[in-house]
């Protein structure tokens, strides 16, 4: 291949000398014809030379990559490929012409890979990462309630009521990631929530056409979580980087039990038809522990990732677990345990930008309640299957700051309609 490049260089030199030694022709038309012919030959040689240069650079990069793999297996670095006069200089076309430039290109694209890893598991080569994020979530759920019976299997006798719940939440989360050593990272997440929920109920006053509506709000600190990431296996030639995560979530937010209720409508017999809480909760009120595994594998230019985990909720006593505003019933609550999993792929376009697409799902079992002195009872309808399609774009703003944008689209009724998040991790 180098011989072809040398031949191209010699041909260019011959053409240049031929142009310089060209004797003037007797007529201007003959000069123009000769000049056009020479220019055509020159352009053809330039094209051939450029093609050989590109091929040489591709072979050079392949040799450098193979040397890196062989050197990694043997544990000792191999000598770089010798430089000759035929080795072309670097150009603006983006091809590496030497081992040093190939290594620089590899280090540049590593930034995009690290940004994806930081979002999926953790970075173990950073001492401290401070992350600020804002997430907006939209939730809308309608339910049709029939209170009556069917006559002659066709005519409904009774009340038809439509219940609708629309919820908007904005969450600010501050996170700190501390790299203790090359295998261990400690994490702290402190969220602050602001929620607005609109309740609509059809059939107010016994009329199906009448709709009652009430809005409630709530804001405050959410449930704080502490976790640790431990790298089990580094990434190898065929093995992904595998990280184990363990964490605990504390019930620091306002629990949804024992809240004051606002009665909107009662029946003639003083039965409550429509009531809403005075303020929205900001936490689930229970201690939770989670354990999970995540894996990331680079396959240039793609980055494959996946995760799986388990969340255990612990029972807790409350002064009031009844939804009836007129009574107080102490008891215990135990949320259903959850399993989550997800997988996706990211593409590192260059040293600054990457695009990711993934699917995540969370399966939650039914919750259980027990009034004081009673037995445990499953709460019907408390189980959930929340599947989400996620689209993300990561862009490196500075050598230490990254902007991450995420769009989540709910695929099941238990998932939010959509979520929009912006994260800005700062690496110290």
Coordinates of C-alpha atoms in Angstrom, one line a residue:
X1 CA 0.0 0.0 0.0
X2 CA 2.9 2.4 0.8
X3 CA 4.3 1.6 -2.7
X4 CA 1.1 2.8 -4.3
X5 CA 1.4 6.0 -2.3
X6 CA 5.0 6.5 -3.4
X7 CA 4.0 5.8 -7.0
X8 CA 1.3 8.5 -6.7
X9 CA 3.8 11.0 -5.3
X10 CA 6.3 10.2 -8.2
X11 CA 3.4 10.7 -10.7
X12 CA 2.5 14.0 -9.2
X13 CA 6.2 15.1 -9.4
X14 CA 6.4 14.1 -13.1
X15 CA 3.2 16.0 -14.0
X16 CA 4.5 19.1 -12.2
X17 CA 7.8 18.9 -14.0
X18 CA 6.0 18.4 -17.3
X19 CA 3.9 21.5 -16.7
X20 CA 6.9 23.5 -15.9
X21 CA 8.9 22.3 -18.9
X22 CA 6.0 22.7 -21.4
X23 CA 7.1 24.7 -24.4
X24 CA 4.8 27.4 -25.7
X25 CA 2.6 26.2 -28.6
X26 CA 2.1 28.3 -31.8
X27 CA -1.5 29.0 -31.2
X28 CA -3.6 30.0 -28.1
X29 CA -6.2 27.4 -28.9
X30 CA -3.5 24.7 -28.7
X31 CA -2.3 26.0 -25.4
X32 CA -5.7 25.9 -23.9
X33 CA -6.3 22.3 -25.1
X34 CA -3.0 21.2 -23.7
X35 CA -3.7 23.0 -20.4
X36 CA -7.1 21.3 -20.1
X37 CA -5.6 17.9 -20.7
X38 CA -2.9 18.4 -18.2
X39 CA -5.4 19.7 -15.6
X40 CA -7.6 16.6 -16.2
X41 CA -4.6 14.4 -15.6
X42 CA -3.6 16.3 -12.5
X43 CA -7.1 16.0 -11.0
X44 CA -7.2 12.3 -11.7
X45 CA -3.9 11.8 -10.0
X46 CA -5.0 13.9 -7.0
X47 CA -8.2 11.8 -6.7
X48 CA -6.1 8.6 -6.8
X49 CA -3.7 10.0 -4.3
X50 CA -6.5 11.1 -1.9
X51 CA -8.0 7.6 -2.1
X52 CA -4.7 5.9 -1.3
X53 CA -4.2 8.4 1.6
X54 CA -7.6 7.5 3.1
X55 CA -6.8 3.8 2.7
X56 CA -3.4 4.2 4.4
X57 CA -5.1 6.0 7.3
X58 CA -7.7 3.4 7.7
X59 CA -5.1 0.6 7.8
X60 CA -3.0 2.7 10.3
X61 CA -6.0 3.0 12.6
X62 CA -6.7 -0.8 12.3
X63 CA -3.1 -1.6 13.1
X64 CA -3.2 0.7 16.2
X65 CA -6.4 -0.9 17.4
X66 CA -4.9 -4.4 17.0
X67 CA -1.7 -3.4 18.8
X68 CA -3.8 -2.1 21.7
X69 CA -5.7 -5.3 22.0
X70 CA -2.6 -7.5 21.7
X71 CA -0.7 -5.3 24.2
X72 CA -3.7 -5.5 26.6
X73 CA -3.6 -9.3 26.5
X74 CA 0.2 -9.5 26.9
X75 CA 0.3 -6.9 29.6
X76 CA 3.1 -5.0 27.9
X77 CA 2.8 -2.2 25.3
X78 CA 3.9 -3.0 21.7
X79 CA 6.0 -0.6 19.6
X80 CA 4.1 1.8 17.4
X81 CA 4.1 1.3 13.6
X82 CA 7.1 2.9 12.0
X83 CA 6.7 6.2 10.3
X84 CA 7.9 6.5 6.7
X85 CA 8.1 9.3 4.1
X86 CA 4.9 7.9 2.6
X87 CA 2.9 8.4 5.7
X88 CA 0.6 11.4 4.9
X89 CA 0.2 14.4 7.2
X90 CA -3.0 15.0 9.2
X91 CA -5.8 16.6 7.3
X92 CA -9.1 18.3 8.1
X93 CA -11.0 15.3 6.9
X94 CA -10.9 13.7 10.4
X95 CA -8.6 10.7 9.6
X96 CA -5.8 9.8 12.0
X97 CA -2.4 9.7 10.3
X98 CA -0.3 8.5 13.2
X99 CA -0.6 6.5 16.4
X100 CA -0.7 9.6 18.5
X101 CA -3.6 11.0 16.6
X102 CA -5.4 7.7 16.7
X103 CA -5.0 7.7 20.5
X104 CA -6.2 11.3 20.7
X105 CA -9.3 10.4 18.7
X106 CA -10.0 7.5 21.1
X107 CA -9.6 9.7 24.1
X108 CA -12.0 12.3 22.6
X109 CA -14.8 9.8 22.0
X110 CA -14.3 8.4 25.5
X111 CA -16.0 11.5 26.9
X112 CA -19.3 10.6 25.3
X113 CA -18.9 7.0 26.6
X114 CA -18.3 8.3 30.1
X115 CA -21.3 10.5 30.0
X116 CA -23.5 7.5 29.1
X117 CA -21.9 5.4 31.8
X118 CA -22.5 8.1 34.4
X119 CA -26.2 8.1 33.7
X120 CA -26.6 4.3 33.6
X121 CA -24.4 3.2 36.5
X122 CA -21.5 5.3 37.8
X123 CA -18.1 6.7 36.9
X124 CA -15.3 5.3 39.0
X125 CA -12.6 7.6 37.6
X126 CA -14.1 10.8 39.1
X127 CA -13.5 12.0 42.7
X128 CA -16.7 14.0 43.0
X129 CA -19.7 14.6 40.8
X130 CA -22.4 17.1 41.8
X131 CA -25.7 16.9 39.8
X132 CA -28.7 19.2 39.6
X133 CA -31.8 18.0 37.8
X134 CA -35.3 19.1 37.2
X135 CA -38.1 16.7 36.2
X136 CA -41.6 17.4 35.0
X137 CA -44.2 14.6 35.0
X138 CA -47.8 14.6 33.7
X139 CA -50.3 12.0 34.8
X140 CA -54.0 11.8 33.7
X141 CA -56.3 9.0 34.5
X142 CA -60.0 8.6 33.9
X143 CA -62.4 6.1 35.5
X144 CA -66.0 5.3 34.8
X145 CA -68.1 4.4 37.8
X146 CA -71.5 2.7 37.5
X147 CA -73.8 2.7 40.6
X148 CA -76.9 0.6 39.7
X149 CA -77.9 -2.5 37.8
X150 CA -78.9 -3.6 34.3
X151 CA -82.6 -4.3 33.5
X152 CA -83.4 -6.8 30.8
X153 CA -79.6 -7.0 30.1
X154 CA -79.7 -3.8 28.2
X155 CA -81.1 -0.9 30.2
X156 CA -78.9 0.6 33.0
X157 CA -80.8 1.9 36.0
X158 CA -78.8 4.0 38.4
X159 CA -76.1 6.7 38.4
X160 CA -73.2 7.0 36.0
X161 CA -70.2 8.9 37.4
X162 CA -66.9 9.8 35.7
X163 CA -63.9 10.3 37.8
X164 CA -60.8 12.0 36.5
X165 CA -57.5 12.8 38.2
X166 CA -54.9 15.1 36.5
X167 CA -51.6 15.5 38.2
X168 CA -48.6 17.7 37.4
X169 CA -45.4 17.4 39.4
X170 CA -42.1 19.2 39.3
X171 CA -39.1 17.7 41.1
X172 CA -35.8 19.3 41.7
X173 CA -33.1 16.7 42.7
X174 CA -29.7 17.4 44.1
X175 CA -27.3 14.5 43.9
X176 CA -23.7 14.0 45.0
X177 CA -21.5 11.1 43.8
X178 CA -18.3 10.5 45.6
X179 CA -15.7 8.1 44.2
X180 CA -14.1 6.4 47.2
X181 CA -11.8 4.3 45.2
X182 CA -11.6 2.9 41.6
X183 CA -14.3 0.3 42.5
X184 CA -16.7 2.1 45.0
X185 CA -18.9 5.1 44.6
X186 CA -21.2 6.6 47.3
X187 CA -24.4 8.5 46.2
X188 CA -26.8 10.9 48.0
X189 CA -30.1 12.1 46.4
X190 CA -32.2 14.8 48.0
X191 CA -35.4 15.6 46.0
X192 CA -37.8 18.6 46.5
X193 CA -41.3 18.2 45.0
X194 CA -44.0 20.6 44.0
X195 CA -47.3 18.9 43.0
X196 CA -50.7 20.0 41.7
X197 CA -53.6 17.6 41.4
X198 CA -57.1 18.3 39.9
X199 CA -59.9 15.9 40.9
X200 CA -63.0 15.8 38.8
X201 CA -66.1 13.7 39.6
X202 CA -69.2 13.4 37.4
X203 CA -72.7 12.7 38.8
X204 CA -72.5 15.5 41.3
X205 CA -75.9 15.9 43.0
X206 CA -77.2 12.7 41.5
X207 CA -77.0 14.1 37.9
X208 CA -74.7 12.5 35.4
X209 CA -74.3 15.8 33.6
X210 CA -73.0 17.7 36.6
X211 CA -69.3 17.6 37.3
X212 CA -67.6 18.7 40.5
X213 CA -63.9 19.8 40.5
X214 CA -61.4 20.5 43.2
X215 CA -57.7 21.3 43.0
X216 CA -55.1 20.6 45.7
X217 CA -51.4 21.4 45.9
X218 CA -48.4 20.3 47.9
X219 CA -44.7 20.9 48.0
X220 CA -41.8 19.9 50.3
X221 CA -38.8 17.7 50.5
X222 CA -39.2 14.2 49.2
X223 CA -37.8 10.8 50.3
X224 CA -34.0 11.0 50.6
X225 CA -32.0 8.1 49.4
X226 CA -28.4 6.9 50.0
X227 CA -26.8 4.3 47.8
X228 CA -23.5 2.7 46.8
X229 CA -22.2 1.4 43.5
X230 CA -19.5 -1.3 43.4
X231 CA -17.9 -2.3 40.2
X232 CA -17.8 -6.1 40.1
X233 CA -16.1 -6.5 36.7
X234 CA -14.4 -4.0 34.4
X235 CA -15.2 -4.0 30.8
X236 CA -13.3 -6.5 28.7
X237 CA -13.1 -7.6 25.1
X238 CA -16.4 -9.6 25.4
X239 CA -17.5 -8.8 28.9
X240 CA -19.5 -5.7 29.9
X241 CA -18.7 -3.4 32.8
X242 CA -20.9 -4.8 35.6
X243 CA -21.9 -2.7 38.6
X244 CA -23.9 -3.7 41.7
X245 CA -26.0 -1.0 43.4
X246 CA -27.4 -1.2 47.0
X247 CA -29.4 1.6 48.6
X248 CA -31.8 2.8 51.2
X249 CA -34.6 5.3 50.9
X250 CA -35.8 7.1 54.1
X251 CA -39.4 8.4 54.5
X252 CA -38.4 12.0 54.9
X253 CA -41.3 13.3 52.7
X254 CA -44.9 13.9 53.7
X255 CA -46.6 10.5 53.9
X256 CA -50.0 10.0 52.2
X257 CA -51.5 8.6 55.4
X258 CA -53.3 10.6 58.1
X259 CA -53.8 13.7 55.8
X260 CA -56.6 16.1 56.4
X261 CA -59.5 15.8 54.0
X262 CA -61.8 18.3 52.4
X263 CA -65.4 17.1 51.9
X264 CA -66.9 18.5 48.6
X265 CA -70.3 16.7 48.5
X266 CA -72.4 14.6 50.8
X267 CA -75.6 12.6 50.2
X268 CA -78.9 13.4 52.0
X269 CA -78.0 10.6 54.5
X270 CA -74.7 12.3 55.2
X271 CA -72.7 9.8 53.1
X272 CA -69.6 11.3 51.6
X273 CA -69.7 11.3 47.8
X274 CA -66.7 13.4 47.0
X275 CA -63.7 14.3 49.2
X276 CA -60.1 15.3 48.4
X277 CA -57.0 15.7 50.6
X278 CA -56.1 19.2 51.7
X279 CA -52.5 18.9 50.5
X280 CA -50.5 16.5 48.3
X281 CA -48.0 14.1 49.8
X282 CA -44.3 14.2 48.8
X283 CA -43.2 10.7 49.8
X284 CA -44.5 7.2 50.3
X285 CA -44.0 7.1 54.1
X286 CA -42.1 3.8 54.3
X287 CA -38.5 2.7 54.5
X288 CA -37.3 1.0 51.3
X289 CA -34.2 -0.9 50.4
X290 CA -33.0 -1.8 46.8
X291 CA -30.4 -3.9 45.2
X292 CA -29.6 -4.0 41.4
X293 CA -27.2 -4.8 38.7
X294 CA -26.3 -2.7 35.7
X295 CA -24.1 -3.5 32.7
X296 CA -22.5 -1.3 30.1
X297 CA -20.7 -2.5 26.9
X298 CA -19.1 -0.3 24.3
X299 CA -19.3 -1.5 20.7
X300 CA -18.1 1.6 18.8
X301 CA -20.0 3.7 17.9
X302 CA -22.8 2.1 20.0
X303 CA -23.0 1.7 23.8
X304 CA -25.2 -1.1 25.0
X305 CA -26.6 -1.0 28.6
X306 CA -29.1 -2.8 30.8
X307 CA -30.2 -3.1 34.4
X308 CA -32.3 -5.2 36.7
X309 CA -33.2 -4.7 40.4
X310 CA -35.5 -5.4 43.3
X311 CA -37.1 -2.9 45.8
X312 CA -38.2 -4.1 49.2
X313 CA -40.7 -2.0 51.3
X314 CA -40.9 -2.3 55.1
X315 CA -44.2 -2.1 57.0
X316 CA -44.8 0.9 59.2
X317 CA -47.5 2.0 61.6
X318 CA -49.6 5.2 61.2
X319 CA -52.2 6.9 63.3
X320 CA -54.7 6.9 60.5
X321 CA -54.8 4.7 57.4
X322 CA -58.5 5.2 56.6
X323 CA -59.5 7.3 53.7
X324 CA -62.8 8.3 55.4
X325 CA -62.4 11.9 56.6
X326 CA -64.9 11.4 59.5
X327 CA -62.9 8.6 61.2
X328 CA -59.4 7.9 62.4
X329 CA -58.3 4.3 62.2
X330 CA -54.7 3.5 63.2
X331 CA -53.0 0.6 61.6
X332 CA -50.0 -0.7 59.5
X333 CA -49.2 -0.3 55.9
X334 CA -46.8 -2.4 53.7
X335 CA -46.3 -1.5 50.1
X336 CA -45.9 -4.2 47.6
X337 CA -42.3 -5.2 46.6
X338 CA -41.2 -4.1 43.2
X339 CA -39.0 -5.4 40.4
X340 CA -37.5 -3.2 37.7
X341 CA -35.6 -3.9 34.6
X342 CA -34.5 -2.0 31.5
X343 CA -32.3 -2.0 28.4
X344 CA -31.2 0.3 25.7
X345 CA -28.5 1.5 23.3
X346 CA -26.7 4.8 23.0
X347 CA -24.7 6.2 20.0
X348 CA -21.7 8.5 20.6
X349 CA -21.8 10.7 17.5
X350 CA -18.6 12.6 18.6
X351 CA -16.6 13.6 21.6
X352 CA -19.5 15.8 22.8
X353 CA -22.8 14.3 21.8
X354 CA -24.6 11.0 22.2
X355 CA -28.2 9.8 21.7
X356 CA -29.8 7.1 23.7
X357 CA -33.0 5.1 23.4
X358 CA -34.2 2.6 26.1
X359 CA -37.1 0.8 27.6
X360 CA -37.7 0.5 31.4
X361 CA -40.4 -1.3 33.3
X362 CA -41.4 -1.5 37.0
X363 CA -43.7 -4.2 38.3
X364 CA -45.2 -3.6 41.8
X365 CA -47.2 -6.1 43.9
X366 CA -50.3 -5.3 45.8
X367 CA -50.0 -3.3 49.0
X368 CA -51.4 -4.6 52.3
X369 CA -53.0 -2.9 55.2
X370 CA -53.9 -4.0 58.7
X371 CA -56.1 -2.0 61.1
X372 CA -55.2 -2.1 64.7
X373 CA -56.3 -5.5 66.1
X374 CA -57.2 -6.8 62.6
X375 CA -55.7 -8.9 59.9
X376 CA -53.7 -8.1 56.9
X377 CA -55.8 -7.3 53.8
X378 CA -54.6 -6.8 50.2
X379 CA -55.6 -3.5 48.6
X380 CA -57.3 -4.2 45.4
X381 CA -56.0 -2.2 42.5
X382 CA -52.7 -1.2 44.2
X383 CA -50.5 -3.4 41.9
X384 CA -48.9 -1.7 39.0
X385 CA -47.0 -2.2 35.8
X386 CA -45.3 1.0 34.7
X387 CA -43.6 0.7 31.3
X388 CA -41.8 3.7 29.8
X389 CA -40.0 4.4 26.5
X390 CA -37.0 6.8 27.1
X391 CA -35.2 9.0 24.6
X392 CA -32.2 11.0 25.7
X393 CA -29.5 13.3 24.4
X394 CA -26.3 14.0 26.2
X395 CA -24.1 17.0 25.3
X396 CA -20.8 18.0 26.9
X397 CA -21.0 21.8 27.6
X398 CA -17.5 22.1 29.1
X399 CA -14.7 19.6 30.0
X400 CA -16.4 19.3 33.5
X401 CA -20.1 19.9 32.8
X402 CA -22.6 17.9 30.8
X403 CA -26.2 18.6 29.8
X404 CA -28.5 15.5 29.8
X405 CA -32.1 15.7 28.5
X406 CA -34.5 12.8 28.8
X407 CA -38.0 12.3 27.5
X408 CA -40.0 9.4 28.9
X409 CA -43.2 8.2 27.2
X410 CA -45.6 6.1 29.3
X411 CA -46.6 2.9 27.6
X412 CA -49.0 1.5 30.3
X413 CA -51.8 3.2 32.3
X414 CA -49.8 3.0 35.5
X415 CA -46.9 5.0 34.0
X416 CA -47.0 8.8 33.7
X417 CA -48.2 10.1 30.4
X418 CA -44.8 11.6 29.9
X419 CA -41.8 12.9 31.8
X420 CA -39.3 15.5 30.8
X421 CA -36.0 15.8 32.7
X422 CA -32.9 17.9 32.4
X423 CA -29.7 17.0 34.3
X424 CA -26.5 18.9 34.7
X425 CA -23.7 16.9 36.3
X426 CA -20.5 18.7 37.2
X427 CA -17.4 16.7 37.6
X428 CA -14.7 18.0 40.0

